[in-house]
């Protein structure tokens, strides 16, 4: 009886050790996506009233947990029943991210700022009266984007534990899903409240705290502008990266290009990493433009075909 108990404990310890090691490996592999996820979501939930920032982040975080609850069992099922389907689904997600990135750029180019005081007042009134709709749109957009990024994280993690037992797969996937979600949205909440933290510090008696607070207040709007640019760029990088890894000839072209550039003396490794990023970025932009064109053509000709 005692020996059986010891064997059981030894098996449990072995499984826990495997889960710990594989979780660390998976966390390292998904770190890049985590950075893009952070930039995208911080940019997605920005622009709402200060008193609504944390509630919006919380709603998006809950949506992210729901995404993981869907994706983890789905990924396990697909990997068991139809593993060939994972890459095509990821490509669809990559195309969608790239499409959204191009759409954001087009929207920003078309957006006209109010040129008169009257127009500015009208825009402000319209925005305030439509606050709930604006929040819901931001939440839906952020959760939709999170679904694609979460899918990539889950698939990368699944690849890491492909040869492990089912218990280890489920444990590692669940652990990564929870840790990534808490980590991303905890940081997003901190980012969107930087200005409030700065305001609080300026009201303290300590001169050092007041200086730090003024620095945070000056830094907050710059950070949000940076995140807006980085978030859009991340859509192309992540979308292009997914397509790059899933389409063989693009992936081989990237590998050959990186290998060629890495032969440059002294700076080869730096240029090699930069080459990979630039190719992913270019693939994302081109894919997004192609999808926008296809969607526009469908929108133009579909009504005619439906009337016929």
Short mmCIF file of C-alpha atoms in Angstrom, two decimals:
data_model
loop_
_atom_site.label_atom_id
_atom_site.label_comp_id
_atom_site.label_asym_id
_atom_site.label_seq_id
_atom_site.Cartn_x
_atom_site.Cartn_y
_atom_site.Cartn_z
CA UNK A 1 0.00 0.00 0.00
CA UNK A 2 2.78 2.41 0.98
CA UNK A 3 4.78 1.58 -2.15
CA UNK A 4 1.71 2.20 -4.35
CA UNK A 5 1.16 5.57 -2.70
CA UNK A 6 4.81 6.51 -3.26
CA UNK A 7 4.58 5.47 -6.91
CA UNK A 8 1.44 7.58 -7.31
CA UNK A 9 3.13 10.59 -5.73
CA UNK A 10 6.16 10.06 -7.97
CA UNK A 11 3.91 9.96 -11.06
CA UNK A 12 2.15 13.16 -9.94
CA UNK A 13 5.50 14.87 -9.36
CA UNK A 14 6.69 13.81 -12.82
CA UNK A 15 3.53 15.15 -14.47
CA UNK A 16 3.80 18.45 -12.57
CA UNK A 17 7.44 18.74 -13.56
CA UNK A 18 6.54 18.14 -17.23
CA UNK A 19 3.78 20.73 -17.02
CA UNK A 20 6.16 23.25 -15.45
CA UNK A 21 8.90 22.73 -18.05
CA UNK A 22 6.54 22.76 -21.04
CA UNK A 23 4.70 25.80 -19.72
CA UNK A 24 7.99 27.72 -19.54
CA UNK A 25 8.87 26.70 -23.11
CA UNK A 26 5.40 27.65 -24.36
CA UNK A 27 5.56 30.99 -22.53
CA UNK A 28 8.85 31.84 -24.24
CA UNK A 29 7.50 30.91 -27.67
CA UNK A 30 4.33 32.98 -27.21
CA UNK A 31 6.11 36.01 -25.70
CA UNK A 32 6.17 37.81 -29.06
CA UNK A 33 2.43 37.36 -29.56
CA UNK A 34 1.90 38.49 -25.96
CA UNK A 35 3.64 41.79 -26.71
CA UNK A 36 1.48 42.33 -29.80
CA UNK A 37 -1.61 41.31 -27.82
CA UNK A 38 -0.78 43.91 -25.16
CA UNK A 39 -0.25 46.73 -27.68
CA UNK A 40 -3.38 45.84 -29.64
CA UNK A 41 -5.69 45.61 -26.65
CA UNK A 42 -4.37 48.74 -24.94
CA UNK A 43 -4.98 50.62 -28.18
CA UNK A 44 -8.41 49.00 -28.70
CA UNK A 45 -9.82 50.02 -25.29
CA UNK A 46 -8.43 53.56 -25.36
CA UNK A 47 -10.66 56.52 -26.13
CA UNK A 48 -13.46 55.90 -23.62
CA UNK A 49 -14.24 58.15 -20.66
CA UNK A 50 -11.80 57.84 -17.75
CA UNK A 51 -14.42 56.47 -15.36
CA UNK A 52 -15.32 53.74 -17.88
CA UNK A 53 -11.80 52.55 -18.72
CA UNK A 54 -11.52 49.79 -16.11
CA UNK A 55 -15.08 48.48 -16.66
CA UNK A 56 -14.34 48.25 -20.39
CA UNK A 57 -11.03 46.45 -19.75
CA UNK A 58 -12.82 44.06 -17.39
CA UNK A 59 -15.49 43.27 -20.01
CA UNK A 60 -12.84 42.62 -22.64
CA UNK A 61 -10.92 40.42 -20.17
CA UNK A 62 -14.08 38.38 -19.51
CA UNK A 63 -14.53 38.05 -23.27
CA UNK A 64 -10.93 36.87 -23.51
CA UNK A 65 -11.55 34.19 -20.88
CA UNK A 66 -14.60 33.04 -22.88
CA UNK A 67 -12.41 32.93 -26.00
CA UNK A 68 -9.95 30.67 -24.19
CA UNK A 69 -12.75 28.44 -22.91
CA UNK A 70 -13.80 27.95 -26.52
CA UNK A 71 -10.34 27.70 -28.05
CA UNK A 72 -8.63 25.26 -25.69
CA UNK A 73 -11.16 22.39 -26.13
CA UNK A 74 -11.54 23.26 -29.83
CA UNK A 75 -7.78 23.14 -30.42
CA UNK A 76 -7.51 19.80 -28.62
CA UNK A 77 -10.41 18.41 -30.65
CA UNK A 78 -9.06 19.66 -33.99
CA UNK A 79 -5.55 18.38 -33.20
CA UNK A 80 -7.05 14.95 -32.53
CA UNK A 81 -9.65 14.77 -35.34
CA UNK A 82 -8.32 17.02 -38.12
CA UNK A 83 -4.87 18.47 -37.37
CA UNK A 84 -4.53 19.61 -41.02
CA UNK A 85 -7.30 22.16 -40.36
CA UNK A 86 -5.27 24.25 -37.88
CA UNK A 87 -3.12 26.05 -40.46
CA UNK A 88 -6.01 27.09 -42.76
CA UNK A 89 -7.94 28.44 -39.77
CA UNK A 90 -4.90 30.40 -38.63
CA UNK A 91 -4.47 31.84 -42.13
CA UNK A 92 -8.09 33.03 -42.05
CA UNK A 93 -7.37 34.71 -38.71
CA UNK A 94 -4.18 36.27 -40.09
CA UNK A 95 -6.05 37.62 -43.12
CA UNK A 96 -8.70 39.10 -40.85
CA UNK A 97 -6.12 40.85 -38.66
CA UNK A 98 -4.38 42.26 -41.72
CA UNK A 99 -7.73 43.40 -43.11
CA UNK A 100 -8.57 45.20 -39.85
CA UNK A 101 -5.17 46.90 -39.91
CA UNK A 102 -5.77 48.30 -43.42
CA UNK A 103 -9.32 49.29 -42.44
CA UNK A 104 -7.95 51.28 -39.49
CA UNK A 105 -5.53 53.15 -41.75
CA UNK A 106 -8.25 53.89 -44.30
CA UNK A 107 -10.56 55.12 -41.54
CA UNK A 108 -7.88 57.40 -40.10
CA UNK A 109 -7.17 58.86 -43.54
CA UNK A 110 -10.85 59.48 -44.24
CA UNK A 111 -11.60 60.90 -40.79
CA UNK A 112 -12.01 64.66 -40.91
CA UNK A 113 -11.53 66.69 -37.75
CA UNK A 114 -14.06 69.36 -36.91
CA UNK A 115 -12.93 72.62 -38.53
CA UNK A 116 -15.27 74.99 -36.68
CA UNK A 117 -16.28 75.48 -33.07
CA UNK A 118 -19.90 74.61 -33.93
CA UNK A 119 -18.86 71.37 -35.64
CA UNK A 120 -16.63 70.46 -32.69
CA UNK A 121 -19.53 71.00 -30.25
CA UNK A 122 -21.87 68.91 -32.40
CA UNK A 123 -19.29 66.10 -32.58
CA UNK A 124 -18.81 66.19 -28.81
CA UNK A 125 -22.57 66.02 -28.17
CA UNK A 126 -22.96 63.17 -30.64
CA UNK A 127 -20.12 61.24 -29.04
CA UNK A 128 -21.45 61.65 -25.52
CA UNK A 129 -24.99 60.60 -26.49
CA UNK A 130 -23.57 57.55 -28.25
CA UNK A 131 -21.18 56.52 -25.47
CA UNK A 132 -22.75 53.10 -24.81
CA UNK A 133 -22.66 52.22 -28.50
CA UNK A 134 -19.03 53.35 -28.71
CA UNK A 135 -18.07 51.21 -25.71
CA UNK A 136 -19.88 48.16 -27.08
CA UNK A 137 -18.16 48.56 -30.45
CA UNK A 138 -14.75 48.84 -28.77
CA UNK A 139 -15.44 45.80 -26.58
CA UNK A 140 -16.65 43.70 -29.53
CA UNK A 141 -13.66 44.73 -31.63
CA UNK A 142 -11.19 44.01 -28.83
CA UNK A 143 -12.72 40.61 -28.04
CA UNK A 144 -12.77 39.72 -31.76
CA UNK A 145 -9.10 40.64 -32.12
CA UNK A 146 -8.27 38.79 -28.90
CA UNK A 147 -9.88 35.65 -30.32
CA UNK A 148 -7.41 35.55 -33.21
CA UNK A 149 -4.38 36.33 -31.05
CA UNK A 150 -5.52 33.79 -28.45
CA UNK A 151 -5.90 31.19 -31.20
CA UNK A 152 -2.29 31.74 -32.24
CA UNK A 153 -1.10 31.47 -28.63
CA UNK A 154 -3.08 28.25 -28.15
CA UNK A 155 -1.77 26.72 -31.40
CA UNK A 156 1.85 27.63 -30.58
CA UNK A 157 1.40 26.10 -27.12
CA UNK A 158 -0.24 23.02 -28.64
CA UNK A 159 2.77 22.57 -30.91
CA UNK A 160 5.04 22.68 -27.86
CA UNK A 161 3.14 19.88 -26.08
CA UNK A 162 2.28 17.85 -29.21
CA UNK A 163 4.08 14.72 -27.97
CA UNK A 164 2.87 14.99 -24.36
CA UNK A 165 0.05 13.08 -22.68
CA UNK A 166 -3.52 14.42 -22.81
CA UNK A 167 -3.38 15.46 -19.15
CA UNK A 168 -0.20 17.46 -19.73
CA UNK A 169 -1.66 19.07 -22.87
CA UNK A 170 -4.81 20.17 -21.08
CA UNK A 171 -2.87 21.42 -18.05
CA UNK A 172 -0.30 23.41 -20.04
CA UNK A 173 -2.90 24.91 -22.39
CA UNK A 174 -5.13 25.91 -19.48
CA UNK A 175 -2.23 27.38 -17.49
CA UNK A 176 -0.93 29.41 -20.45
CA UNK A 177 -4.46 30.63 -21.27
CA UNK A 178 -5.09 31.87 -17.70
CA UNK A 179 -1.65 33.39 -17.14
CA UNK A 180 -1.59 35.16 -20.51
CA UNK A 181 -5.07 36.61 -20.02
CA UNK A 182 -4.38 37.88 -16.51
CA UNK A 183 -0.98 39.23 -17.56
CA UNK A 184 -2.21 41.05 -20.68
CA UNK A 185 -5.30 42.66 -19.18
CA UNK A 186 -3.60 43.47 -15.91
CA UNK A 187 -1.01 45.45 -17.88
CA UNK A 188 -3.71 46.98 -20.11
CA UNK A 189 -5.56 48.20 -17.00
CA UNK A 190 -2.32 49.71 -15.69
CA UNK A 191 -1.58 51.44 -19.00
CA UNK A 192 -5.01 53.05 -19.37
CA UNK A 193 -4.88 54.35 -15.76
CA UNK A 194 -1.39 55.85 -15.97
CA UNK A 195 -2.83 59.36 -16.19
CA UNK A 196 -4.97 58.79 -13.07
CA UNK A 197 -1.92 57.50 -11.22
CA UNK A 198 -0.03 60.61 -12.33
CA UNK A 199 -2.85 62.89 -11.15
CA UNK A 200 -2.91 61.14 -7.76
CA UNK A 201 0.85 61.59 -7.34
CA UNK A 202 0.65 65.33 -8.17
CA UNK A 203 -1.72 65.76 -5.24
CA UNK A 204 0.76 64.32 -2.74
CA UNK A 205 2.91 66.46 -0.44
CA UNK A 206 6.21 64.94 -1.51
CA UNK A 207 8.01 66.93 -4.20
CA UNK A 208 9.45 63.73 -5.68
CA UNK A 209 5.97 62.20 -6.03
CA UNK A 210 4.63 65.40 -7.57
CA UNK A 211 7.44 65.43 -10.12
CA UNK A 212 6.83 61.76 -10.93
CA UNK A 213 3.12 62.48 -11.28
CA UNK A 214 3.72 65.36 -13.70
CA UNK A 215 6.04 63.11 -15.68
CA UNK A 216 3.36 60.39 -15.91
CA UNK A 217 0.73 62.96 -16.97
CA UNK A 218 3.02 64.16 -19.75
CA UNK A 219 3.93 60.61 -20.73
CA UNK A 220 0.37 59.14 -20.78
CA UNK A 221 -0.91 60.83 -23.99
CA UNK A 222 2.36 60.08 -25.79
CA UNK A 223 2.12 56.43 -24.73
CA UNK A 224 -1.44 56.12 -26.04
CA UNK A 225 -0.40 57.64 -29.39
CA UNK A 226 2.53 55.24 -29.57
CA UNK A 227 0.27 52.30 -28.71
CA UNK A 228 -2.17 53.39 -31.41
CA UNK A 229 0.60 53.15 -34.00
CA UNK A 230 2.15 50.02 -32.49
CA UNK A 231 -1.27 48.36 -32.19
CA UNK A 232 -1.99 48.86 -35.89
CA UNK A 233 1.53 47.73 -36.83
CA UNK A 234 1.06 44.66 -34.62
CA UNK A 235 -1.99 43.68 -36.66
CA UNK A 236 0.21 43.50 -39.77
CA UNK A 237 3.08 41.79 -37.94
CA UNK A 238 0.90 39.13 -36.32
CA UNK A 239 -1.32 38.65 -39.38
CA UNK A 240 1.66 38.56 -41.74
CA UNK A 241 3.55 36.26 -39.38
CA UNK A 242 0.66 33.78 -39.26
CA UNK A 243 0.37 33.76 -43.06
CA UNK A 244 4.15 33.54 -43.42
CA UNK A 245 4.43 30.43 -41.25
CA UNK A 246 1.39 28.77 -42.81
CA UNK A 247 2.22 29.33 -46.50
CA UNK A 248 5.31 27.24 -47.43
CA UNK A 249 6.74 29.31 -50.31
CA UNK A 250 6.55 32.56 -48.28
CA UNK A 251 8.11 30.84 -45.29
CA UNK A 252 10.96 29.42 -47.40
CA UNK A 253 11.52 32.83 -49.00
CA UNK A 254 11.77 34.40 -45.53
CA UNK A 255 14.20 31.74 -44.31
CA UNK A 256 16.41 32.14 -47.41
CA UNK A 257 16.36 35.94 -47.09
CA UNK A 258 17.27 35.83 -43.41
CA UNK A 259 20.06 33.32 -44.07
CA UNK A 260 21.46 35.53 -46.83
CA UNK A 261 21.34 38.72 -44.73
CA UNK A 262 22.88 37.00 -41.70
CA UNK A 263 26.09 36.51 -43.70
CA UNK A 264 26.76 40.25 -43.45
CA UNK A 265 29.81 40.67 -41.16
CA UNK A 266 29.23 41.91 -37.58
CA UNK A 267 25.62 43.04 -38.04
CA UNK A 268 24.26 39.92 -39.72
CA UNK A 269 22.23 38.69 -36.74
CA UNK A 270 20.58 42.10 -36.26
CA UNK A 271 19.75 42.50 -39.94
CA UNK A 272 18.51 38.91 -40.05
CA UNK A 273 15.97 39.51 -37.28
CA UNK A 274 14.96 42.81 -38.87
CA UNK A 275 14.50 41.14 -42.27
CA UNK A 276 12.07 38.61 -40.80
CA UNK A 277 10.04 41.37 -39.15
CA UNK A 278 9.93 43.48 -42.31
CA UNK A 279 8.81 40.54 -44.45
CA UNK A 280 6.03 39.69 -41.97
CA UNK A 281 4.99 43.34 -41.98
CA UNK A 282 4.96 43.50 -45.79
CA UNK A 283 3.01 40.24 -46.06
CA UNK A 284 0.47 41.58 -43.56
CA UNK A 285 -0.02 44.85 -45.46
CA UNK A 286 -0.31 43.14 -48.86
CA UNK A 287 -2.71 40.53 -47.48
CA UNK A 288 -4.83 43.24 -45.84
CA UNK A 289 -5.00 45.27 -49.06
CA UNK A 290 -6.00 42.19 -51.07
CA UNK A 291 -8.78 41.34 -48.60
CA UNK A 292 -10.03 44.96 -48.63
CA UNK A 293 -10.15 44.84 -52.45
CA UNK A 294 -12.00 41.50 -52.42
CA UNK A 295 -14.49 42.75 -49.81
CA UNK A 296 -15.04 45.96 -51.81
CA UNK A 297 -15.64 43.98 -55.02
CA UNK A 298 -18.07 41.66 -53.25
CA UNK A 299 -19.89 44.67 -51.83
CA UNK A 300 -20.04 46.25 -55.28
CA UNK A 301 -21.22 43.25 -57.28
CA UNK A 302 -23.15 41.20 -54.70
CA UNK A 303 -26.26 43.44 -54.67
CA UNK A 304 -26.41 43.25 -58.49
CA UNK A 305 -26.04 39.47 -58.48
CA UNK A 306 -28.68 39.13 -55.73
CA UNK A 307 -31.19 41.22 -57.74
CA UNK A 308 -30.65 39.16 -60.89
#
